[in-house]
CSV table of C-alpha atoms in Angstrom, one decimal:
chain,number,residue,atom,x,y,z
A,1,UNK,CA,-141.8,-54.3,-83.1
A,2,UNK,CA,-141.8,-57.6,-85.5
A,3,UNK,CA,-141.0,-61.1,-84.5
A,4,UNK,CA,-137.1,-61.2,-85.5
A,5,UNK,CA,-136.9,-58.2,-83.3
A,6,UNK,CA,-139.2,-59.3,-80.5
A,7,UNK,CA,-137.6,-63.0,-80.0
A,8,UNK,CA,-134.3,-61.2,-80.0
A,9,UNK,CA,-134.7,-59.2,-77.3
A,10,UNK,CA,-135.3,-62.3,-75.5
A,11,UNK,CA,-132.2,-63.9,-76.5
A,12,UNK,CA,-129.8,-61.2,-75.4
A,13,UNK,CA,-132.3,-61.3,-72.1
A,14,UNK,CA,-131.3,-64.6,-71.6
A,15,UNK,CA,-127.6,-64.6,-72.4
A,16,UNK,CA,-127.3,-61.2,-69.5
A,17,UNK,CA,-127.9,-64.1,-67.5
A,18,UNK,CA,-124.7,-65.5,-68.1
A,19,UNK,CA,-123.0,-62.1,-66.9
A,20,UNK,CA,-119.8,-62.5,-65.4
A,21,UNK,CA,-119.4,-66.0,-65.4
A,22,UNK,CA,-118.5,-67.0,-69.3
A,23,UNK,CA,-115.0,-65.2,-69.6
A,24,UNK,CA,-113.4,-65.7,-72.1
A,25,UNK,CA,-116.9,-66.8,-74.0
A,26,UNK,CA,-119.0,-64.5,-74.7
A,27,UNK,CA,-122.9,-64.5,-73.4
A,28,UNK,CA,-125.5,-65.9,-76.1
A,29,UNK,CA,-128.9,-66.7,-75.4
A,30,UNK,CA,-131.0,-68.9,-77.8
A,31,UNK,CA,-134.4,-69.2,-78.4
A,32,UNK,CA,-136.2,-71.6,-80.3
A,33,UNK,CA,-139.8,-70.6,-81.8
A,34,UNK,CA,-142.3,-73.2,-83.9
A,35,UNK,CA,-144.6,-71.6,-85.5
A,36,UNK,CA,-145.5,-68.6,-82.9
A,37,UNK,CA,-144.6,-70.8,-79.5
A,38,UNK,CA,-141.5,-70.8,-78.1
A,39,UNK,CA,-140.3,-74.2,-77.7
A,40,UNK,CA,-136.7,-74.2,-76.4
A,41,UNK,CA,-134.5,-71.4,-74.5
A,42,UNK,CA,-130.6,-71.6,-73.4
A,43,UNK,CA,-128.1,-69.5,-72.4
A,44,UNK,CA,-124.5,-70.3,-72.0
A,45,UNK,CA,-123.9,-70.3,-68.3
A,46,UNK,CA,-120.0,-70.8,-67.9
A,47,UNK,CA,-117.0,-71.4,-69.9
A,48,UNK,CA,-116.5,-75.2,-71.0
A,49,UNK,CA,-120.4,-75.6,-69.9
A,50,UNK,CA,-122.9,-76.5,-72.8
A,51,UNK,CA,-123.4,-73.5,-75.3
A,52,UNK,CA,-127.2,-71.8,-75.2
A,53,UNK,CA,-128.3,-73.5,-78.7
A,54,UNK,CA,-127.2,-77.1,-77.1
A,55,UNK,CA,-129.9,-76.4,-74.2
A,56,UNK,CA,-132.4,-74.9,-76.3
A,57,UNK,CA,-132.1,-77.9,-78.7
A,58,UNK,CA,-132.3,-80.2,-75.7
A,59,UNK,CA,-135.5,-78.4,-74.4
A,60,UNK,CA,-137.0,-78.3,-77.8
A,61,UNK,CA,-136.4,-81.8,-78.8
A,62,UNK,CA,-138.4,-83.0,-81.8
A,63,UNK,CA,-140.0,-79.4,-82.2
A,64,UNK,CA,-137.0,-77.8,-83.4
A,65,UNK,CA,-138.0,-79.5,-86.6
A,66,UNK,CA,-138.5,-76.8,-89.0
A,67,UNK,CA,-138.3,-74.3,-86.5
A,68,UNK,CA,-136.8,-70.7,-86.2
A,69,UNK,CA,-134.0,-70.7,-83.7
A,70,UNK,CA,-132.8,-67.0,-82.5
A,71,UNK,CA,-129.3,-66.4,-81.1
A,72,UNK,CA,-127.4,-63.0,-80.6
A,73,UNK,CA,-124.4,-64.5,-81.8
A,74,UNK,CA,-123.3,-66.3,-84.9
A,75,UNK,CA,-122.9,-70.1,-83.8
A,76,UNK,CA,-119.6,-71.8,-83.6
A,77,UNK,CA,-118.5,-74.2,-86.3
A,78,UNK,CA,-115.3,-75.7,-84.9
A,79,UNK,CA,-114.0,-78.1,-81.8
A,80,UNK,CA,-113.2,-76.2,-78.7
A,81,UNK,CA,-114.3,-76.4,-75.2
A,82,UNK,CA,-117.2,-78.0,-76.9
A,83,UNK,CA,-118.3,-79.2,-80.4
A,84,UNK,CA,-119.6,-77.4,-83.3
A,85,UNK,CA,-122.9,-75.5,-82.7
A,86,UNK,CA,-123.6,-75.9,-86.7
A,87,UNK,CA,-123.7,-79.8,-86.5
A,88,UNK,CA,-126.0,-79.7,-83.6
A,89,UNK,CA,-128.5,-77.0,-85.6
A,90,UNK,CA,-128.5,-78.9,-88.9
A,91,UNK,CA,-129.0,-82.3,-87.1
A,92,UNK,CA,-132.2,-80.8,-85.2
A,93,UNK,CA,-133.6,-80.2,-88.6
A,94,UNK,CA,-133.9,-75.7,-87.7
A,95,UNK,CA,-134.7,-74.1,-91.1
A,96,UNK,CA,-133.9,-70.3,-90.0
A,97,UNK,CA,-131.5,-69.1,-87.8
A,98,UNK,CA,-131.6,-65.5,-87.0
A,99,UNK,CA,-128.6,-63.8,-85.3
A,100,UNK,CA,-127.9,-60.3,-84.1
A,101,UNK,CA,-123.9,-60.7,-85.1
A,102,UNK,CA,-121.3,-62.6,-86.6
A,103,UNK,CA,-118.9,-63.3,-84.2
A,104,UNK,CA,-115.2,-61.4,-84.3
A,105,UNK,CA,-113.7,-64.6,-83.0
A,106,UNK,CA,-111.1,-65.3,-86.5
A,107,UNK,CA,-111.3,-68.6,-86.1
A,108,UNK,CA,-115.4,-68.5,-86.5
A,109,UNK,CA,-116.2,-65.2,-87.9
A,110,UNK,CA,-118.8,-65.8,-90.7
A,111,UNK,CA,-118.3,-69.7,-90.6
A,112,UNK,CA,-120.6,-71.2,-88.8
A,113,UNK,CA,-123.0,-68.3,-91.2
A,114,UNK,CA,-121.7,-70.6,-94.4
A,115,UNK,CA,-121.6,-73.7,-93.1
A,116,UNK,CA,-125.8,-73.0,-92.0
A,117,UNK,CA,-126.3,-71.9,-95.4
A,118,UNK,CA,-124.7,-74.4,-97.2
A,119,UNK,CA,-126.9,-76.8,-95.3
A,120,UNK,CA,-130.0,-75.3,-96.8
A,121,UNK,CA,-131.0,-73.4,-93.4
A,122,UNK,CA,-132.3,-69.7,-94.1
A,123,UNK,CA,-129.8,-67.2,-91.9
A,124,UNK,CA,-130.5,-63.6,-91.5
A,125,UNK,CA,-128.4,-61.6,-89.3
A,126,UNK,CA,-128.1,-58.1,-88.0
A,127,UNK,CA,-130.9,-57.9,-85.9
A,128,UNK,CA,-130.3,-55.4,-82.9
A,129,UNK,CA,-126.8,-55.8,-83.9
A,130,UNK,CA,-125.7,-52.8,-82.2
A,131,UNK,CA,-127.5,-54.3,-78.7
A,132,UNK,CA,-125.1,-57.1,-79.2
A,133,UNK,CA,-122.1,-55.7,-79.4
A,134,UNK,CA,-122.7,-53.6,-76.3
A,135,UNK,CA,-123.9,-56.7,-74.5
A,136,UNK,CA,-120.5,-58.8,-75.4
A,137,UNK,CA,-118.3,-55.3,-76.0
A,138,UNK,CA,-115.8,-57.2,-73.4
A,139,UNK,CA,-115.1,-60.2,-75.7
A,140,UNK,CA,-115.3,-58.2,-78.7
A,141,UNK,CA,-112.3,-56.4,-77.0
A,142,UNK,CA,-110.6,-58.6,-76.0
A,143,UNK,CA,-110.9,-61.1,-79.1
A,144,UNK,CA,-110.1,-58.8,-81.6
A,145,UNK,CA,-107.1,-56.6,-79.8
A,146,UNK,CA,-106.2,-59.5,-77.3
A,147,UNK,CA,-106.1,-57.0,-74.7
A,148,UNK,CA,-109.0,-56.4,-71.8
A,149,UNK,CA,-111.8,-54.2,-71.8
A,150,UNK,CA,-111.3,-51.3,-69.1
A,151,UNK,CA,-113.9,-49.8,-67.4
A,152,UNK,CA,-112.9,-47.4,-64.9
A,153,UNK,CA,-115.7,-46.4,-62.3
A,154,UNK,CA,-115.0,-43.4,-60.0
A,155,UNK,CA,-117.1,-41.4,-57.3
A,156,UNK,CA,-117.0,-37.9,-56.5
A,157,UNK,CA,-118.5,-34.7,-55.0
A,158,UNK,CA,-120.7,-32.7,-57.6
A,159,UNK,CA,-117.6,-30.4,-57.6
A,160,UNK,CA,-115.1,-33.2,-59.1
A,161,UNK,CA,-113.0,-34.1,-55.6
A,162,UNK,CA,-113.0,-37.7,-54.5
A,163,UNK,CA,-112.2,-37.2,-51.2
A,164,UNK,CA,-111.3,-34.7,-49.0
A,165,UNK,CA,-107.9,-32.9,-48.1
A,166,UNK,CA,-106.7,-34.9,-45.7
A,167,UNK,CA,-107.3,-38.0,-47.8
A,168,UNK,CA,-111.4,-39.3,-46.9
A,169,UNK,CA,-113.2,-40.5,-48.8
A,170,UNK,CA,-115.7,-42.9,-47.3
A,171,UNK,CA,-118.3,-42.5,-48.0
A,172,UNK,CA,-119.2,-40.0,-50.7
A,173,UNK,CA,-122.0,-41.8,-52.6
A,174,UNK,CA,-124.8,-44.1,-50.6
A,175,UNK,CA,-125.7,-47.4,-49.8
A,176,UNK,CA,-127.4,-48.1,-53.2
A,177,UNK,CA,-124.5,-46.8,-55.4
A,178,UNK,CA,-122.2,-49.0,-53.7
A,179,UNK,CA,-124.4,-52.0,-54.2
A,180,UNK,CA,-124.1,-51.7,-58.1
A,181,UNK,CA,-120.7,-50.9,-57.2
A,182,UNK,CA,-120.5,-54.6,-56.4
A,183,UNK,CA,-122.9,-56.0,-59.1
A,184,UNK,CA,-120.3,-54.7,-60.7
A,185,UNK,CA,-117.4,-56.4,-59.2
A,186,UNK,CA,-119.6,-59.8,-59.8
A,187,UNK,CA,-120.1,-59.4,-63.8
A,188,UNK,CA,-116.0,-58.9,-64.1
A,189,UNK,CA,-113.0,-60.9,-64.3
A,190,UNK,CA,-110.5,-58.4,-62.5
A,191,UNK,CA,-110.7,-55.4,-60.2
A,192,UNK,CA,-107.8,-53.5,-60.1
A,193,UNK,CA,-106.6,-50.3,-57.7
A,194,UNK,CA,-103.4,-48.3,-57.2
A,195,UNK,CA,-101.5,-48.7,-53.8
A,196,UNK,CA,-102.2,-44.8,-52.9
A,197,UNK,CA,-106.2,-46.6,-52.8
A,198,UNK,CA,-104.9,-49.6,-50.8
A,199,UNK,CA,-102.6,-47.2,-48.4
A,200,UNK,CA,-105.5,-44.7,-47.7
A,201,UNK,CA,-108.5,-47.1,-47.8
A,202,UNK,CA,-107.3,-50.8,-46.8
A,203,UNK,CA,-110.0,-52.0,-49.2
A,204,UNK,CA,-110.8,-55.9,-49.4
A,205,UNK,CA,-111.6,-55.2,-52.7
A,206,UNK,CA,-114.8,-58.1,-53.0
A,207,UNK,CA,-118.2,-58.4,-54.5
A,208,UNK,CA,-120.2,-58.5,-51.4
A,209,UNK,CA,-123.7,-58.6,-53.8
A,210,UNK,CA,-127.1,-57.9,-51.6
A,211,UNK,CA,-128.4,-61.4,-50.7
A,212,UNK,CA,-124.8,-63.6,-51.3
A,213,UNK,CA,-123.6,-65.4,-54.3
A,214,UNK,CA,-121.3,-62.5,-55.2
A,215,UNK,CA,-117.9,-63.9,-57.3
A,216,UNK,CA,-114.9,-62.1,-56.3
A,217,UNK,CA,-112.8,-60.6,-59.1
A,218,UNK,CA,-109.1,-61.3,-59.4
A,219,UNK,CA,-107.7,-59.0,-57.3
A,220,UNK,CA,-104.3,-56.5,-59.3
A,221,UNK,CA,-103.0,-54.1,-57.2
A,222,UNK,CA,-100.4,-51.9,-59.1
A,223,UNK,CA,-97.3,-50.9,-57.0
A,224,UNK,CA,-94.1,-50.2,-58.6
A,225,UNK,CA,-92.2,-50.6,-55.3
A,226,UNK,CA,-94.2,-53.2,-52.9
A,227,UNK,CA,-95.1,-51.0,-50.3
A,228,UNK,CA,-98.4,-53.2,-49.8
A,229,UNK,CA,-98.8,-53.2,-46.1
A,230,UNK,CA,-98.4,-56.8,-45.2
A,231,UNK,CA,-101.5,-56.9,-43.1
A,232,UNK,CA,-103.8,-55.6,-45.3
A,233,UNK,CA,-107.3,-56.6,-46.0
A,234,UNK,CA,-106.5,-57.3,-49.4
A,235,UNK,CA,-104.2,-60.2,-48.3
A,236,UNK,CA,-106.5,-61.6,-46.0
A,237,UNK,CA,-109.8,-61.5,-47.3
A,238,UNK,CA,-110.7,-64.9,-47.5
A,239,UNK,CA,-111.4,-64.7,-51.2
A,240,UNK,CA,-110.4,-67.5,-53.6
A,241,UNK,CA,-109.6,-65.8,-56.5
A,242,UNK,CA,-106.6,-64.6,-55.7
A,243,UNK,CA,-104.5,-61.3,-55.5
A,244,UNK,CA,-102.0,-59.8,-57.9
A,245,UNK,CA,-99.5,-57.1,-57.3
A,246,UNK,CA,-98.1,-56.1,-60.6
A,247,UNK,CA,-94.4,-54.5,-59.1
A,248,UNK,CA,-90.9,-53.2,-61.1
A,249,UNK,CA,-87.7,-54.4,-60.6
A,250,UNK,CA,-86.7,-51.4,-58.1
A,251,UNK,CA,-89.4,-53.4,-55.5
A,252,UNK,CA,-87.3,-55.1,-52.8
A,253,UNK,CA,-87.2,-59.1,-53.2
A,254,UNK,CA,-87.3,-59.3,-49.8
A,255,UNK,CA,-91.0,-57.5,-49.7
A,256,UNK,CA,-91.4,-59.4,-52.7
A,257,UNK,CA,-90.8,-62.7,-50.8
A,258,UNK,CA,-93.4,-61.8,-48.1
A,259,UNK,CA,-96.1,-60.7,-49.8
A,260,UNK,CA,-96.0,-64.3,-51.7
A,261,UNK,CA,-95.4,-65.9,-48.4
A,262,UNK,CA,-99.2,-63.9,-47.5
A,263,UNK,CA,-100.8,-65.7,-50.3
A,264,UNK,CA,-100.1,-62.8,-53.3
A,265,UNK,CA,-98.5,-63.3,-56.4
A,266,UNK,CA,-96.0,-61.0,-57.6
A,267,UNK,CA,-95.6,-60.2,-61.2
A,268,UNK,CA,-92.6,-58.3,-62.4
A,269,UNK,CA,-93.0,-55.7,-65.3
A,270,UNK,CA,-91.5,-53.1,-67.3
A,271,UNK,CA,-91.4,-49.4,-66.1
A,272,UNK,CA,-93.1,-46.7,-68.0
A,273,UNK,CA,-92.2,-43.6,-67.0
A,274,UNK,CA,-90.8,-44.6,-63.7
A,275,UNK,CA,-94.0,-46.7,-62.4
A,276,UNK,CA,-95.2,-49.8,-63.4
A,277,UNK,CA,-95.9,-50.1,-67.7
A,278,UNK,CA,-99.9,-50.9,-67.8
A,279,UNK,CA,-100.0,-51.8,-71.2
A,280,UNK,CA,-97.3,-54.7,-70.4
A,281,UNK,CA,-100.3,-55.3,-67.4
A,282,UNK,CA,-102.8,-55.5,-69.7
A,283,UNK,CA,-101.1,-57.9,-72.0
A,284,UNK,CA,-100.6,-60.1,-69.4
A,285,UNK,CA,-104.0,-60.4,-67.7
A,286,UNK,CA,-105.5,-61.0,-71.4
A,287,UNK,CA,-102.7,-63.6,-71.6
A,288,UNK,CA,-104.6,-65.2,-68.6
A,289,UNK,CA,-108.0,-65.3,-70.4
A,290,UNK,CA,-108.8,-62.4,-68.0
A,291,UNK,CA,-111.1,-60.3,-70.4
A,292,UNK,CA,-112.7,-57.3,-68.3
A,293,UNK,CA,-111.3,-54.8,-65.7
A,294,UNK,CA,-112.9,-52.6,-63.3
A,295,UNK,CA,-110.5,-49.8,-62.4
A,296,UNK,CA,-111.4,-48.4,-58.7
A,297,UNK,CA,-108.3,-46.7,-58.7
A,298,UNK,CA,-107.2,-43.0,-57.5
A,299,UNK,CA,-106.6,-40.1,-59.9
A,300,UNK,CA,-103.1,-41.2,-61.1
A,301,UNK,CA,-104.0,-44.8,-61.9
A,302,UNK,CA,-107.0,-43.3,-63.6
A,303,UNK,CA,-105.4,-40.7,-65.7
A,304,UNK,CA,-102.4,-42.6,-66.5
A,305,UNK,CA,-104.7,-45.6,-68.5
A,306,UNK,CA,-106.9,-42.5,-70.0
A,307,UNK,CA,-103.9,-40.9,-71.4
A,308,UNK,CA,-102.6,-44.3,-72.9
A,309,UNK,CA,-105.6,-45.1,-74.5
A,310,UNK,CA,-106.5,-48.0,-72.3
A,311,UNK,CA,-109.8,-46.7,-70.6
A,312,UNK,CA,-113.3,-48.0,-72.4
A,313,UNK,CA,-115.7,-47.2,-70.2
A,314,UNK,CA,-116.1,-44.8,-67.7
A,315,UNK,CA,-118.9,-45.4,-64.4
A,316,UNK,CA,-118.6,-42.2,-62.7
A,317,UNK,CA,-120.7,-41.9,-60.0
A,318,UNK,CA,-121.6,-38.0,-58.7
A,319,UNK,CA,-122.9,-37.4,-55.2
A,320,UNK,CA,-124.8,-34.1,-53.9
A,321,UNK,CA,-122.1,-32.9,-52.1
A,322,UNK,CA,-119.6,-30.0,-52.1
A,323,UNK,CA,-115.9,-31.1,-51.4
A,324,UNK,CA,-113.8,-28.1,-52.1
A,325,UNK,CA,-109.9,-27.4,-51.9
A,326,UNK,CA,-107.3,-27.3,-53.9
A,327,UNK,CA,-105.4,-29.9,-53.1
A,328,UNK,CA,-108.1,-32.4,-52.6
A,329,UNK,CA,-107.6,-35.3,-54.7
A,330,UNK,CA,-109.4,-35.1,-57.8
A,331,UNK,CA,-110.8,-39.0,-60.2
A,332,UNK,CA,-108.2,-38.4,-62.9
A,333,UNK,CA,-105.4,-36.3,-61.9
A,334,UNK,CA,-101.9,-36.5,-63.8
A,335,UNK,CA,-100.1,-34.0,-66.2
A,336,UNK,CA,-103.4,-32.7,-67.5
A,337,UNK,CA,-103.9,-31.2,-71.0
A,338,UNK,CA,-102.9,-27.9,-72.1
A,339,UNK,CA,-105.9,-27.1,-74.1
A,340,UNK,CA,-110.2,-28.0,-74.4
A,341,UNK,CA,-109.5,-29.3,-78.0
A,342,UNK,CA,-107.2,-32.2,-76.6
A,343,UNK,CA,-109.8,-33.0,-73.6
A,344,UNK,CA,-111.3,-36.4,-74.1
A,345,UNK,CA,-114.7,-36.5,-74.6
A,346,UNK,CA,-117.4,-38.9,-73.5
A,347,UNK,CA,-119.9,-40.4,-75.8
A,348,UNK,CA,-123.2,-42.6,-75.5
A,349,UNK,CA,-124.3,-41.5,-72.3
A,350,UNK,CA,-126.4,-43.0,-70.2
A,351,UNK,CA,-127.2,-42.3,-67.2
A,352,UNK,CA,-128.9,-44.0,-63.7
A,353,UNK,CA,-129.7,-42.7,-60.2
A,354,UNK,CA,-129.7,-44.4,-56.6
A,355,UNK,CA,-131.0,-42.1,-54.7
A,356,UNK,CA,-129.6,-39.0,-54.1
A,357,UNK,CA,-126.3,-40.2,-56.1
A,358,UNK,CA,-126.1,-39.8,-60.2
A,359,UNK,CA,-124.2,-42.4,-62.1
A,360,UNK,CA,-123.3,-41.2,-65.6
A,361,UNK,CA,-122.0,-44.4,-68.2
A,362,UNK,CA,-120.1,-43.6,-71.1
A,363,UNK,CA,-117.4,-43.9,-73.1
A,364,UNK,CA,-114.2,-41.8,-73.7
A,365,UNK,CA,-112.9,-40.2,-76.9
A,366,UNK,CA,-109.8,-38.3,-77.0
A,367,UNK,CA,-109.4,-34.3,-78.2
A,368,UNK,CA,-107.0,-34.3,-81.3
């Protein structure tokens, strides 16, 4: 491994820091090297909070003279939350900035590249690009679509059931799978369920992280008609960030009423096919600068985003045990497909265990 590609894995080490707490940013990590010492390191730790190459400046101070600085992002080059990243590297006096991507953002995209160069600073870019873009493949999402990225996580029996007949399912996979279960839940902006999961499950739907300082996601329950149970969990948490149930206009104002009166908020959207229109859902969390949804719904939730194209990523966890029956509920359930060629597949696999449990990470393609 060379230099470039050493110092770089650091960068995108220290912008993972930033995980689920710069939405709608994306995570950069800086590194600042003089000669072969490190003398600065940043990473941006929260939206409108100091970008990683302001800290790393500030920690290299004079030494960034001449130095190399590393970022896995192209810097920024106009006003927003904060000022222009450029300015601060061509005032520091860095000759070589090396980045592992330009950023998709239009407004910067290549920009703050020229504006370097045209300084007289050395830029190279590319390195572990690919690492990159998986790191920030949220905000590349949503940036360049202006609609979430989707990750839909699922757990079930070795023989595809996700609970049994009569509607259990707790628990199917162990303690450690449902501890990155809610890692998970803390690195996103929005978890989102179907009511069937509220109704059979009364979830509270909250990062409860091993050792504390979990952040909740926003919580969207989809429920075309408000049948949310006034006294579930959901509604009485405790949490602070807040629950959304995304409804039609054949839900009763009157439910409507109470669950806003319990501290919801109650959006009203289109129908597709009789239930509530996700892509119109989507849209509208983006809208909020809401970037990255965790799906722990049932089978119809989950096969209804699949078939519309909306899934990215799929955490499906897969537990030692034989469920059986026909009509136990199965993690994506729906209309089905009539043939293999038009099954979707799932690509770049990686996969993890917790114990007993198997998690398989990838990403969906769909049959012609």
């Amino acid at each position: 491994m060379d230099a470039d590609d050493r110092y770089m894995w650091m960068a995108l080490d220290l912008a993972r820091q930033g995980r689920g707490r710069t939405s709608p940013n994306p995570m950069v990590g800086a590194v600042i090297v003089q000669g072969s010492e490190i003398v600065g390191t940043g990473f941006h730790q929260k939206a409108g909070s100091p970008h990683a190459e302001i800290i790393a400046l500030q920690k290299a101070g004079e030494q960034a003279q001449d130095a190399t600085l590393y970022l896995n992002l192209e810097p920024c080059n106009h006003h927003g939350r904060t000022g222009p990243c450029t300015e601060a590297i061509i005032k520091a006096g860095i000759s070589r900035v090396v980045a592992a991507m330009e950023d998709p953002n239009p407004i910067i995209s290549g920009k703050g590249f020229a504006r370097l160069a045209d300084a007289g600073i050395k830029v190279k870019q590319g390195v572990l690009e690919d690492k990159a873009r998986q790191l920030n493949e949220a905000f590349v999402k949503y940036i360049t679509t202006g609609l979430p990225f989707v990750g839909v996580k699922v757990a079930m029996s070795i023989d595809g059931k996700i609970g049994t007949i009569t509607g259990n399912s707790q628990w199917i996979t162990g303690e450690k799978a449902r501890q990155f279960v809610h890692r998970l839940r803390d690195h996103t902006d929005v978890i989102m369920v179907g009511i069937e999961t509220v109704l059979k499950d009364d979830p509270r739907l909250t990062a409860r992280v091993e050792g504390g300082g979990g952040k909740d996601p926003v919580r969207v329950i989809v429920d075309s008609t408000a049948r949310l149970p006034l006294n579930s969990q959901v509604l009485g948490s405790g949490s602070h960030a807040g629950t959304i149930i995304a409804v039609t206009e054949k839900a009763p104002s009157e439910k409507c009423k109470a669950l806003e009166e319990k501290g919801a908020e109650v959006i009203i959207l289109p129908e597709h096919e009789g239930r509530v229109d996700l892509l119109v859902l989507m849209k509208k969390l983006a809208e909020r600068e809401l970037t990255a949804v965790l799906v722990e719904g049932g089978g119809t939730l989950n096969f209804s985003l699949l078939s519309m194209g909306l899934v990215d990523k799929l955490f499906v966890f897969i537990a030692p045990l034989i469920i059986g029956g026909k009509e136990s509920p199965t993690a994506f359930a729906g209309s089905g497909i009539e043939s293999l060629q038009k099954a979707w597949s799932v690509e770049n696999i990686e996969m993890k265990q917790f114990d007993r449990d198997l998690l398989l990470i990838g990403y969906p393609v769909p049959g012609r």
